XYZ file of C-alpha atoms in Angstrom:
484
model
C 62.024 -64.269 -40.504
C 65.406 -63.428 -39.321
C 65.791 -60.304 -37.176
C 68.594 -58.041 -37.348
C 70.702 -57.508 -34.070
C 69.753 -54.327 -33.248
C 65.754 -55.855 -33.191
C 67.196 -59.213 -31.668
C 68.407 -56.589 -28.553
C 64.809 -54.882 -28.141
C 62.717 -58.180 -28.180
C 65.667 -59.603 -25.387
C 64.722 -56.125 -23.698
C 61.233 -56.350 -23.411
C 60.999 -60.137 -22.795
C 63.164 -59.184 -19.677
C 60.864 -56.414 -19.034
C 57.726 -58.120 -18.695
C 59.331 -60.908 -16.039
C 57.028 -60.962 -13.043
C 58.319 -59.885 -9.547
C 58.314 -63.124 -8.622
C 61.287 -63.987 -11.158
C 64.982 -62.096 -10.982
C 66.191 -60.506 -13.961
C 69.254 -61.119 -15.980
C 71.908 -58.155 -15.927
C 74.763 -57.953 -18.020
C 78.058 -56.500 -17.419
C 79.398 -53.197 -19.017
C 82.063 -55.424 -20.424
C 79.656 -58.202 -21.654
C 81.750 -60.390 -20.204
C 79.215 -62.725 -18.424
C 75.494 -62.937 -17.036
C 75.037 -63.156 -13.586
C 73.703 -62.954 -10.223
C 69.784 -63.362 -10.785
C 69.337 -67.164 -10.641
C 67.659 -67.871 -7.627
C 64.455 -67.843 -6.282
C 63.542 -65.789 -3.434
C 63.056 -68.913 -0.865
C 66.960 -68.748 -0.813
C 66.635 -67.024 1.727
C 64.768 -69.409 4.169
C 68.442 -71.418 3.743
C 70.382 -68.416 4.274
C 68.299 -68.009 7.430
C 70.873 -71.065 8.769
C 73.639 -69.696 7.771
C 76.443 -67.877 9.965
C 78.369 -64.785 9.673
C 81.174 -66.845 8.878
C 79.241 -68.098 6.402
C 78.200 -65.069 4.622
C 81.464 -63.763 4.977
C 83.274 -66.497 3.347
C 80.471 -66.336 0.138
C 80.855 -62.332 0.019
C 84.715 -62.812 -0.540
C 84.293 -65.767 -2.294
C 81.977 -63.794 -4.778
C 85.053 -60.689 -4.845
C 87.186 -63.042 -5.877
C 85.150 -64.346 -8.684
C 84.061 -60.986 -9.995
C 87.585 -59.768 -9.626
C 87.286 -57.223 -6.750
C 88.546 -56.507 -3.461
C 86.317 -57.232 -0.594
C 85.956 -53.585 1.188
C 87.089 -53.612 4.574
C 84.433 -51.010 5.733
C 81.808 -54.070 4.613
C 83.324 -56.411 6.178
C 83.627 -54.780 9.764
C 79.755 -53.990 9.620
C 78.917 -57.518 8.815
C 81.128 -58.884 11.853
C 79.028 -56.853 14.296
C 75.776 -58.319 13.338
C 74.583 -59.808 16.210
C 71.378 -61.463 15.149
C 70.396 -62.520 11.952
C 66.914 -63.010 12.335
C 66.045 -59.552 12.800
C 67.030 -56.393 10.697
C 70.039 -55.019 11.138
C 70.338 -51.502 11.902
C 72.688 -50.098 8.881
C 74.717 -50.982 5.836
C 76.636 -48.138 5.414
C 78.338 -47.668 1.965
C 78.334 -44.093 1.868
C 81.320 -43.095 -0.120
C 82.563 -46.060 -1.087
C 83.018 -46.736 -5.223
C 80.793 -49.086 -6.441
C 81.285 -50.015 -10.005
C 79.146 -53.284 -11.231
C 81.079 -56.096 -9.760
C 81.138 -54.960 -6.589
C 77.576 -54.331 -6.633
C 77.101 -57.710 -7.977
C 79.158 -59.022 -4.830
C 76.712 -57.474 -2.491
C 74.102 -59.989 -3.431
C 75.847 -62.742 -1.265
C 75.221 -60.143 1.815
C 71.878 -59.307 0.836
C 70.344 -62.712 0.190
C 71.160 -63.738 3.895
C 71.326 -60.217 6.079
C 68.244 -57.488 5.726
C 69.195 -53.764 6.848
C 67.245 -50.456 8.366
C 69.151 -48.135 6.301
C 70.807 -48.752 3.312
C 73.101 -45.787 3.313
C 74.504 -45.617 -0.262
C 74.791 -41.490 -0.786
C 77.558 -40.693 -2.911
C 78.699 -44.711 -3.793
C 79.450 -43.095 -7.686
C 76.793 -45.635 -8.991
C 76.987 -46.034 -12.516
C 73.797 -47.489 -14.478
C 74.551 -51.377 -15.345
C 75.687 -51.163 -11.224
C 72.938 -49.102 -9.932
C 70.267 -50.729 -11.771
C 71.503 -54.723 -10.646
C 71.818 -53.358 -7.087
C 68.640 -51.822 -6.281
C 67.102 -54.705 -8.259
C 68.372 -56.959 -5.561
C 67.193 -54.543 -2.764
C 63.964 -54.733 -4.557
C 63.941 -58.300 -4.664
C 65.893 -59.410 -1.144
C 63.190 -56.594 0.584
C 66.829 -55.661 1.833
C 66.019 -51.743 3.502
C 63.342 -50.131 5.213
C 65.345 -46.821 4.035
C 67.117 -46.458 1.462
C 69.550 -43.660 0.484
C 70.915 -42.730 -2.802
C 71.279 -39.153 -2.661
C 74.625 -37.624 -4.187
C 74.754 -40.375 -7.260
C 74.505 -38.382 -9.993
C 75.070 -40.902 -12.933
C 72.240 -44.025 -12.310
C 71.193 -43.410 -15.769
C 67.727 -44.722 -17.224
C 68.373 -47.712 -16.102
C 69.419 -47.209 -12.424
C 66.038 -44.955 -11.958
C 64.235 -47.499 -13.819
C 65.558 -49.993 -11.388
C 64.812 -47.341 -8.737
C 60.912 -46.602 -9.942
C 60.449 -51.123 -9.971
C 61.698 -50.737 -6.505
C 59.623 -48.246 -5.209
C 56.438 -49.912 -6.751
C 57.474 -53.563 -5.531
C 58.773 -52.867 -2.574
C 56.519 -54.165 0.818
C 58.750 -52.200 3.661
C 60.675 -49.555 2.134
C 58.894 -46.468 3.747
C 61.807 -43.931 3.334
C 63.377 -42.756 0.495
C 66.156 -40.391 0.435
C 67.772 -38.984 -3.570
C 69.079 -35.405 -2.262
C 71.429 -33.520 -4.514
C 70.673 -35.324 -7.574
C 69.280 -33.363 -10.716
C 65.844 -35.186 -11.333
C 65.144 -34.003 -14.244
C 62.833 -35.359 -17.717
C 63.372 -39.248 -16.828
C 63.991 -39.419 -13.407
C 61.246 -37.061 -12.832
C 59.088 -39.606 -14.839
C 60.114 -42.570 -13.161
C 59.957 -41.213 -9.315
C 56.225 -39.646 -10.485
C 55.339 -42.887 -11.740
C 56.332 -45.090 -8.477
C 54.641 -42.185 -6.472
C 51.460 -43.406 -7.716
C 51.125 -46.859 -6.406
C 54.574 -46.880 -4.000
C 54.124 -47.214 0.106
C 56.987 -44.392 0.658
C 55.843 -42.274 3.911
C 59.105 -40.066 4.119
C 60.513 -38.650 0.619
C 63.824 -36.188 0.935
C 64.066 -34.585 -2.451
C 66.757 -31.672 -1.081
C 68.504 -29.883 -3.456
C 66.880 -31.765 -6.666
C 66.310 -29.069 -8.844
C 62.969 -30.006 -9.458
C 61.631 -26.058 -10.118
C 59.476 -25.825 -12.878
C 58.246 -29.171 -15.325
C 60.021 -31.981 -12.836
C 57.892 -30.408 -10.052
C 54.775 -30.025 -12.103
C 55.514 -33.998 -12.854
C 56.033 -35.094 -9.834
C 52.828 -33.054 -7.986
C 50.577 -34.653 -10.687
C 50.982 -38.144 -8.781
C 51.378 -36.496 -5.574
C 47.872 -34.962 -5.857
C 46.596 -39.034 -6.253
C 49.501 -40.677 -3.878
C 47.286 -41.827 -0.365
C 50.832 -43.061 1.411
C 53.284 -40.334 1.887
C 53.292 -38.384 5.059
C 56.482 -36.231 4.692
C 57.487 -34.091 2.227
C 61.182 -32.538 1.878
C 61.909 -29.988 -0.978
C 64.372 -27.823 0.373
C 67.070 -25.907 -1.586
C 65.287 -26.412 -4.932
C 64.948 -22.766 -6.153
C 61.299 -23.118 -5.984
C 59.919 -19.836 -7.204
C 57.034 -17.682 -6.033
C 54.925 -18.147 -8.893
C 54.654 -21.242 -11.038
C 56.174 -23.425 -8.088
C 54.352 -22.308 -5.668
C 50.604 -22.835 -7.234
C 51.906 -26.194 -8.151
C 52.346 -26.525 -4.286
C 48.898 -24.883 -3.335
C 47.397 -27.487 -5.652
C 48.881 -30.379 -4.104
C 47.778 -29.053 -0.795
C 44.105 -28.536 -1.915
C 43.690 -32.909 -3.282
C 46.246 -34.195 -1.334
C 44.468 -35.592 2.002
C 47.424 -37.771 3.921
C 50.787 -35.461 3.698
C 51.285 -34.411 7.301
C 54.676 -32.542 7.113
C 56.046 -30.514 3.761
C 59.412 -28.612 4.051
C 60.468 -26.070 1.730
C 63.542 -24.453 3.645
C 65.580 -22.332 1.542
C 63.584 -21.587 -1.632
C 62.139 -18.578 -3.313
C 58.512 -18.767 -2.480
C 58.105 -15.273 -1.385
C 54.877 -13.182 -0.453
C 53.526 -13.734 -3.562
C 53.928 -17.461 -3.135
C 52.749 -18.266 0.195
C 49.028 -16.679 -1.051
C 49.302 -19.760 -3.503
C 50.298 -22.072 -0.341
C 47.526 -20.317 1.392
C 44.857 -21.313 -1.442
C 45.667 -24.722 -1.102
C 45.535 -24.507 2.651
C 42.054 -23.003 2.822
C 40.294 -26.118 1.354
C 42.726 -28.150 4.105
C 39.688 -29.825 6.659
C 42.844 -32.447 7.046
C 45.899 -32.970 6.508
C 49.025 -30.736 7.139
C 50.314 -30.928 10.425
C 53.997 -29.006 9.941
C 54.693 -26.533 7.259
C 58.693 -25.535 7.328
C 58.969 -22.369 5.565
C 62.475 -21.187 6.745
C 64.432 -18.751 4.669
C 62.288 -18.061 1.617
C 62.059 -14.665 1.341
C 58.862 -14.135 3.134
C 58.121 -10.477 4.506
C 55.434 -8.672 6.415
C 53.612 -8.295 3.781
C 53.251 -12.341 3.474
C 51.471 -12.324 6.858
C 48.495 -10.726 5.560
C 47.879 -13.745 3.298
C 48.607 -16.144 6.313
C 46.480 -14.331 8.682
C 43.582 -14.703 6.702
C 43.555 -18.539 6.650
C 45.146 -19.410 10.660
C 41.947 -18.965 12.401
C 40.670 -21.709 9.591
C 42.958 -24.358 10.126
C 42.358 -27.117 12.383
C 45.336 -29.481 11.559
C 48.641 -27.307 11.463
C 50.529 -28.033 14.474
C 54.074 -26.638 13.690
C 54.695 -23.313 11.657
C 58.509 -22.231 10.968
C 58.545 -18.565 9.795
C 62.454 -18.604 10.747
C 65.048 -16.779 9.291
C 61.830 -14.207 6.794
C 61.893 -10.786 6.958
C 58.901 -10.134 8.771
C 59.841 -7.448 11.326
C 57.850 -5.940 14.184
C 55.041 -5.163 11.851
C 54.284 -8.655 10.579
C 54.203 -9.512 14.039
C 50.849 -6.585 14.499
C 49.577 -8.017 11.178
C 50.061 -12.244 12.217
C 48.720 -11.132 15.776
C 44.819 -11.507 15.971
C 45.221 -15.065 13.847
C 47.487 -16.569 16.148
C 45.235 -15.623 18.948
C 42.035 -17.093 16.565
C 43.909 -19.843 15.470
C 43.313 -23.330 18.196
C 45.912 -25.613 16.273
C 49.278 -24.728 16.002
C 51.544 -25.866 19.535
C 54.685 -25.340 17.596
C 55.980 -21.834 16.520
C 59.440 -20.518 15.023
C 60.355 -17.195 14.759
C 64.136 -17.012 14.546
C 65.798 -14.731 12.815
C 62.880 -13.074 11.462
C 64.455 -9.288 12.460
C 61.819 -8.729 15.374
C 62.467 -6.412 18.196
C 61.308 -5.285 21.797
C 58.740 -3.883 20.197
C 57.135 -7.331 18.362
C 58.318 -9.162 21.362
C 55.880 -7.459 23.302
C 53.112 -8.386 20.349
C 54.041 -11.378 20.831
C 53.845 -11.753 24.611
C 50.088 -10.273 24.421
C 49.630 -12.997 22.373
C 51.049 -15.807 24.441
C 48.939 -14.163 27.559
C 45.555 -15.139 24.842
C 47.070 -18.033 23.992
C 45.575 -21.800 25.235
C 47.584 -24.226 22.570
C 50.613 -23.023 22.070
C 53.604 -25.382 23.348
C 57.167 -24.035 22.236
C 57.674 -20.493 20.664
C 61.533 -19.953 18.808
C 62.433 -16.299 18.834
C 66.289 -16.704 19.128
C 68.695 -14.385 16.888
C 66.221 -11.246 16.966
C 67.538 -8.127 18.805
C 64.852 -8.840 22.319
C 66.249 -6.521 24.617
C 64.999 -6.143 28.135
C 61.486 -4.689 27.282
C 61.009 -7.608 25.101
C 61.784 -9.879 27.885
C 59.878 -8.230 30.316
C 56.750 -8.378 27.980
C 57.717 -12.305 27.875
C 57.682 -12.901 31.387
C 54.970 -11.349 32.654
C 53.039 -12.724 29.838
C 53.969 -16.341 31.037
C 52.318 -15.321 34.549
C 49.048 -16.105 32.510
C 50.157 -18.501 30.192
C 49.978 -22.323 31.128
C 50.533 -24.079 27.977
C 54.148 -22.565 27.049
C 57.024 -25.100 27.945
C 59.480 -23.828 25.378
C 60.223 -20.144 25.123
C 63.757 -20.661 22.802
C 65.928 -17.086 23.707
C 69.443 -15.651 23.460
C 70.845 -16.868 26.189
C 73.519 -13.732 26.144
C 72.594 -10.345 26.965
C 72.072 -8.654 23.505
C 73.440 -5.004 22.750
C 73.134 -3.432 26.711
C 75.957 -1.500 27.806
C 74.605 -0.546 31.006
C 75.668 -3.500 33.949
C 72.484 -3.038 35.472
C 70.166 -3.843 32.078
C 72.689 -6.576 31.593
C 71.209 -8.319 35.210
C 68.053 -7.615 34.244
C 68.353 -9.577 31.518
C 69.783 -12.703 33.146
C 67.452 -12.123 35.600
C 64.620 -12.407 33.279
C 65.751 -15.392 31.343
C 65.753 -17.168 34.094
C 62.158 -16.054 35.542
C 61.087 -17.441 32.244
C 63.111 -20.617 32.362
C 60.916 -21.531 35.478
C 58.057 -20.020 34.637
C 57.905 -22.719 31.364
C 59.245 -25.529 33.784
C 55.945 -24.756 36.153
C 53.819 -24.940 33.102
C 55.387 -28.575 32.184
C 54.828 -29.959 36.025
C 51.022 -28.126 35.982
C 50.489 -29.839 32.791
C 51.991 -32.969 34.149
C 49.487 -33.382 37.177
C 46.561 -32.318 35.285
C 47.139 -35.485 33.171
C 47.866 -37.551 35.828
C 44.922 -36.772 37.605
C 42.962 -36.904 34.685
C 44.358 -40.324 34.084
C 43.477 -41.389 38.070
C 39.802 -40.670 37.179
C 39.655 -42.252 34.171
C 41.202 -45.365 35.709
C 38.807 -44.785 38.740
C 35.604 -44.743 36.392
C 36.982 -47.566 34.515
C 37.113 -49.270 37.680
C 33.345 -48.621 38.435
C 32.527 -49.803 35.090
C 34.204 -53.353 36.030
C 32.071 -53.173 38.706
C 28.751 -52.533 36.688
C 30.061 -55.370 34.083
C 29.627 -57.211 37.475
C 26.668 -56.459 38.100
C 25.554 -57.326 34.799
C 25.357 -53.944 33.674
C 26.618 -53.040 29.957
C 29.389 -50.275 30.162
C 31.386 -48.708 27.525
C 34.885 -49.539 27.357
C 37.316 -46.400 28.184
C 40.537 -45.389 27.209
C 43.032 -43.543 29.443
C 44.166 -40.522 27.576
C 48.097 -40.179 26.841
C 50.590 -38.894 29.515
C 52.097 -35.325 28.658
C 54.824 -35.926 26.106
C 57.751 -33.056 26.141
C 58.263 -33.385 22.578
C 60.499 -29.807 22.471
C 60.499 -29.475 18.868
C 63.136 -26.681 17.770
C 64.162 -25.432 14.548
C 68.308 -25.821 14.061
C 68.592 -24.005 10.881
C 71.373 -22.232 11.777
């Protein structure tokens, strides 16, 4: 039975469709000029293990010339600074450079031979037919370890199709980056659907718009997803309500994210008690939560208080740039002091003054975990400082106290001393509390190593020991919050 055209194009589609991974697929031109560029099989690349840079860039222009495009010079320098080809290379950056198909179909004489770190192509104006053959071959050549796309707002179906395959296929892509692109109905299907099975750890989805159904689609395989560890939806207009319990559900079934930032969003009061709910049933999991400029106020804290002393996991909390004033510092107060997880706090810009700067110092004098504390661009004056200070007299955990480093609002010469005065009291007040903590571990690690020399001794005597591990140096991470 004959089939008409249009039913002669969907049988080609699917047949191409169901090709194993093993197997390239066939791509054709806007122009339907020619097929191309999917012949081989992947052991081309043990041969292009032997070949030079010379050699691969005498087949990329070799492959312009055939496809009718200028080799780009930007391409060309990175590929002359390769210095081994055996290992990855650290970037192929293509960031702002015009891809339409046949340059993309060039690029396959660079990828068969040379794999990359970062394949940076944010903003490369990727149509479909172009985006779709290109991150086909990344899927194919295992060409990137990260991959971004972000600022290519016409892939199409087919491009995020291509995108989804690549996701799923993919062995060592653990970073994904597709900011400022509206993932919306179909992308929102295909990214949910890779999310189910794909080994991403790191997923930037800034500025998405993924409020409402595309975030609703996408937490549905996040609640099942047992690889990603980092979570970025900032500037995505999340709202307080129907955003936010999406959110708290994720947090109460998903068991492996570690960090989830929602900078600049609308969650609100009313939205972190959903965030809280999902933290509650948290035993682990979260280690940062990055809730910078959303509209929080004091009234917020009272949700947050109640579920601090709870948590276990949460190691880095940024409250920066909320409305909390002085008195969400009396209401966050007693749970800071309860809680024994979080080492990382930030506090800037949240309109505090002398007054919860003192709050705050009673609670660093309580305080046994706490590492860095952020409380730049609030109006501390010299009390505040003070408070700070004389708190860190008692304190031996702070390293980081993060301040103005200019006098704020004194007119009087003398307050203005003070105040450099202070700061720098404090400055080596957290510098003794690195050097204490410092020795301790080094001491701690002399005994282990002593003990683990008596054990060799009992293994010599024919004693059974258990084996013992030295515990890790002091690391001065200094986390800080630049959302400035």
């Amino acid at each position: 039975m004959m089939m008409s055209g249009h039913a002669e194009e969907e049988e080609v589609t699917r047949l191409l469709g169901e090709k194993s991974r093993g197997e390239k697929r066939v791509s054709f031109p806007p122009d339907e000029e020619m097929v191309s560029g999917f012949a081989e099989s992947k052991d081309t690349r043990q041969d292009g293990d032997s070949r030079t840079l010379t050699d691969i860039i005498l087949a990329y222009e070799q492959s312009c010339m055939k496809l009718k495009v200028a080799p780009h010079p930007k391409t060309l320098d990175q590929i002359k600074e390769i210095t081994c080809l055996s290992n990855r290379a650290r970037c192929l950056d293509l960031q702002g450079v015009r891809l339409d198909y046949r340059s993309c179909e060039s690029l396959e004489e660079i990828l068969k031979s040379v794999r990359f770190n970062l394949i940076n192509l944010r903003g490369a104006e990727l149509e479909e037919n172009g985006a779709s053959a290109l991150l086909d071959m990344i899927s194919y050549y295992e060409s990137a370890t990260h991959l971004d796309v972000s600022s290519n707002t016409t892939m199409g179906a087919s491009g995020w199709q291509a995108l989804s395959r690549l996701l799923i296929q993919s062995g060592c892509l653990w970073r994904l980056d597709a900011c400022n692109i509206p993932i919306e109905d179909y992308p929102a299907q295909a990214l949910s659907r890779a999310l189910l099975s794909s080994r991403l750890t790191v997923l930037h989805l800034e500025n998405a718009g993924l409020s409402g159904k595309p975030l609703f689609t996408l937490v549905c395989s996040l609640k099942k997803n047992i690889a990603l560890q980092e979570l970025y939806l900032c500037d995505n207009e999340l709202s307080s309500f129907h955003d936010s319990m999406q959110l708290g559900e994720l947090l109460k079934y998903n068991r492996t994210l570690r960090t989830l930032d929602l900078s600049n969003n609308a969650i609100s009061d009313s939205g972190l008690e959903e965030l809280c709910d999902g933290l509650r049933v948290q035993k682990a999991g979260l280690r940062t939560l990055v809730l910078h400029n959303n509209q929080i106020t004091h009234r917020g804290m009272t949700h947050l208080g109640s579920v601090l002393p709870l948590l276990r996991t949460l190691e880095t909390l940024d409250l920066s740039a909320n409305d909390l004033k002085d008195r969400g510092m009396h209401t966050l107060k007693e749970a800071l002091i309860s809680n024994r997880s979080v080492t990382r706090l930030s506090l800037a810009a949240v309109g505090i003054t002398s007054e919860g700067a003192v709050v705050l110092a009673e609670f660093l004098a309580e305080s046994r975990f706490l590492q860095t504390l952020d409380v730049r661009k609030n109006l501390v004056l010299t009390g505040g400082l003070m408070a700070f200070a004389l708190a860190l007299k008692l304190n031996r955990t702070l390293v980081h106290l993060d301040l103005d480093r200019n006098p704020r609002e004194e007119k009087d010469e003398f307050l203005i001393e003070t105040q450099k005065t202070l700061l720098s009291r404090i400055s080596d007040l957290c510098v003794a509390n690195v050097a204490a903590a410092s020795e301790t571990d080094q001491r701690s690690a002399a005994l282990l190593t002593h003990d683990g020399d008596d054990d060799d001794d009992d293994d010599n005597a024919g004693e059974a020991s258990s084996p013992r591990v030295p515990t890790q140096a002091y690391e001065n991470n200094n986390p800080r919050f630049h959302h400035e």
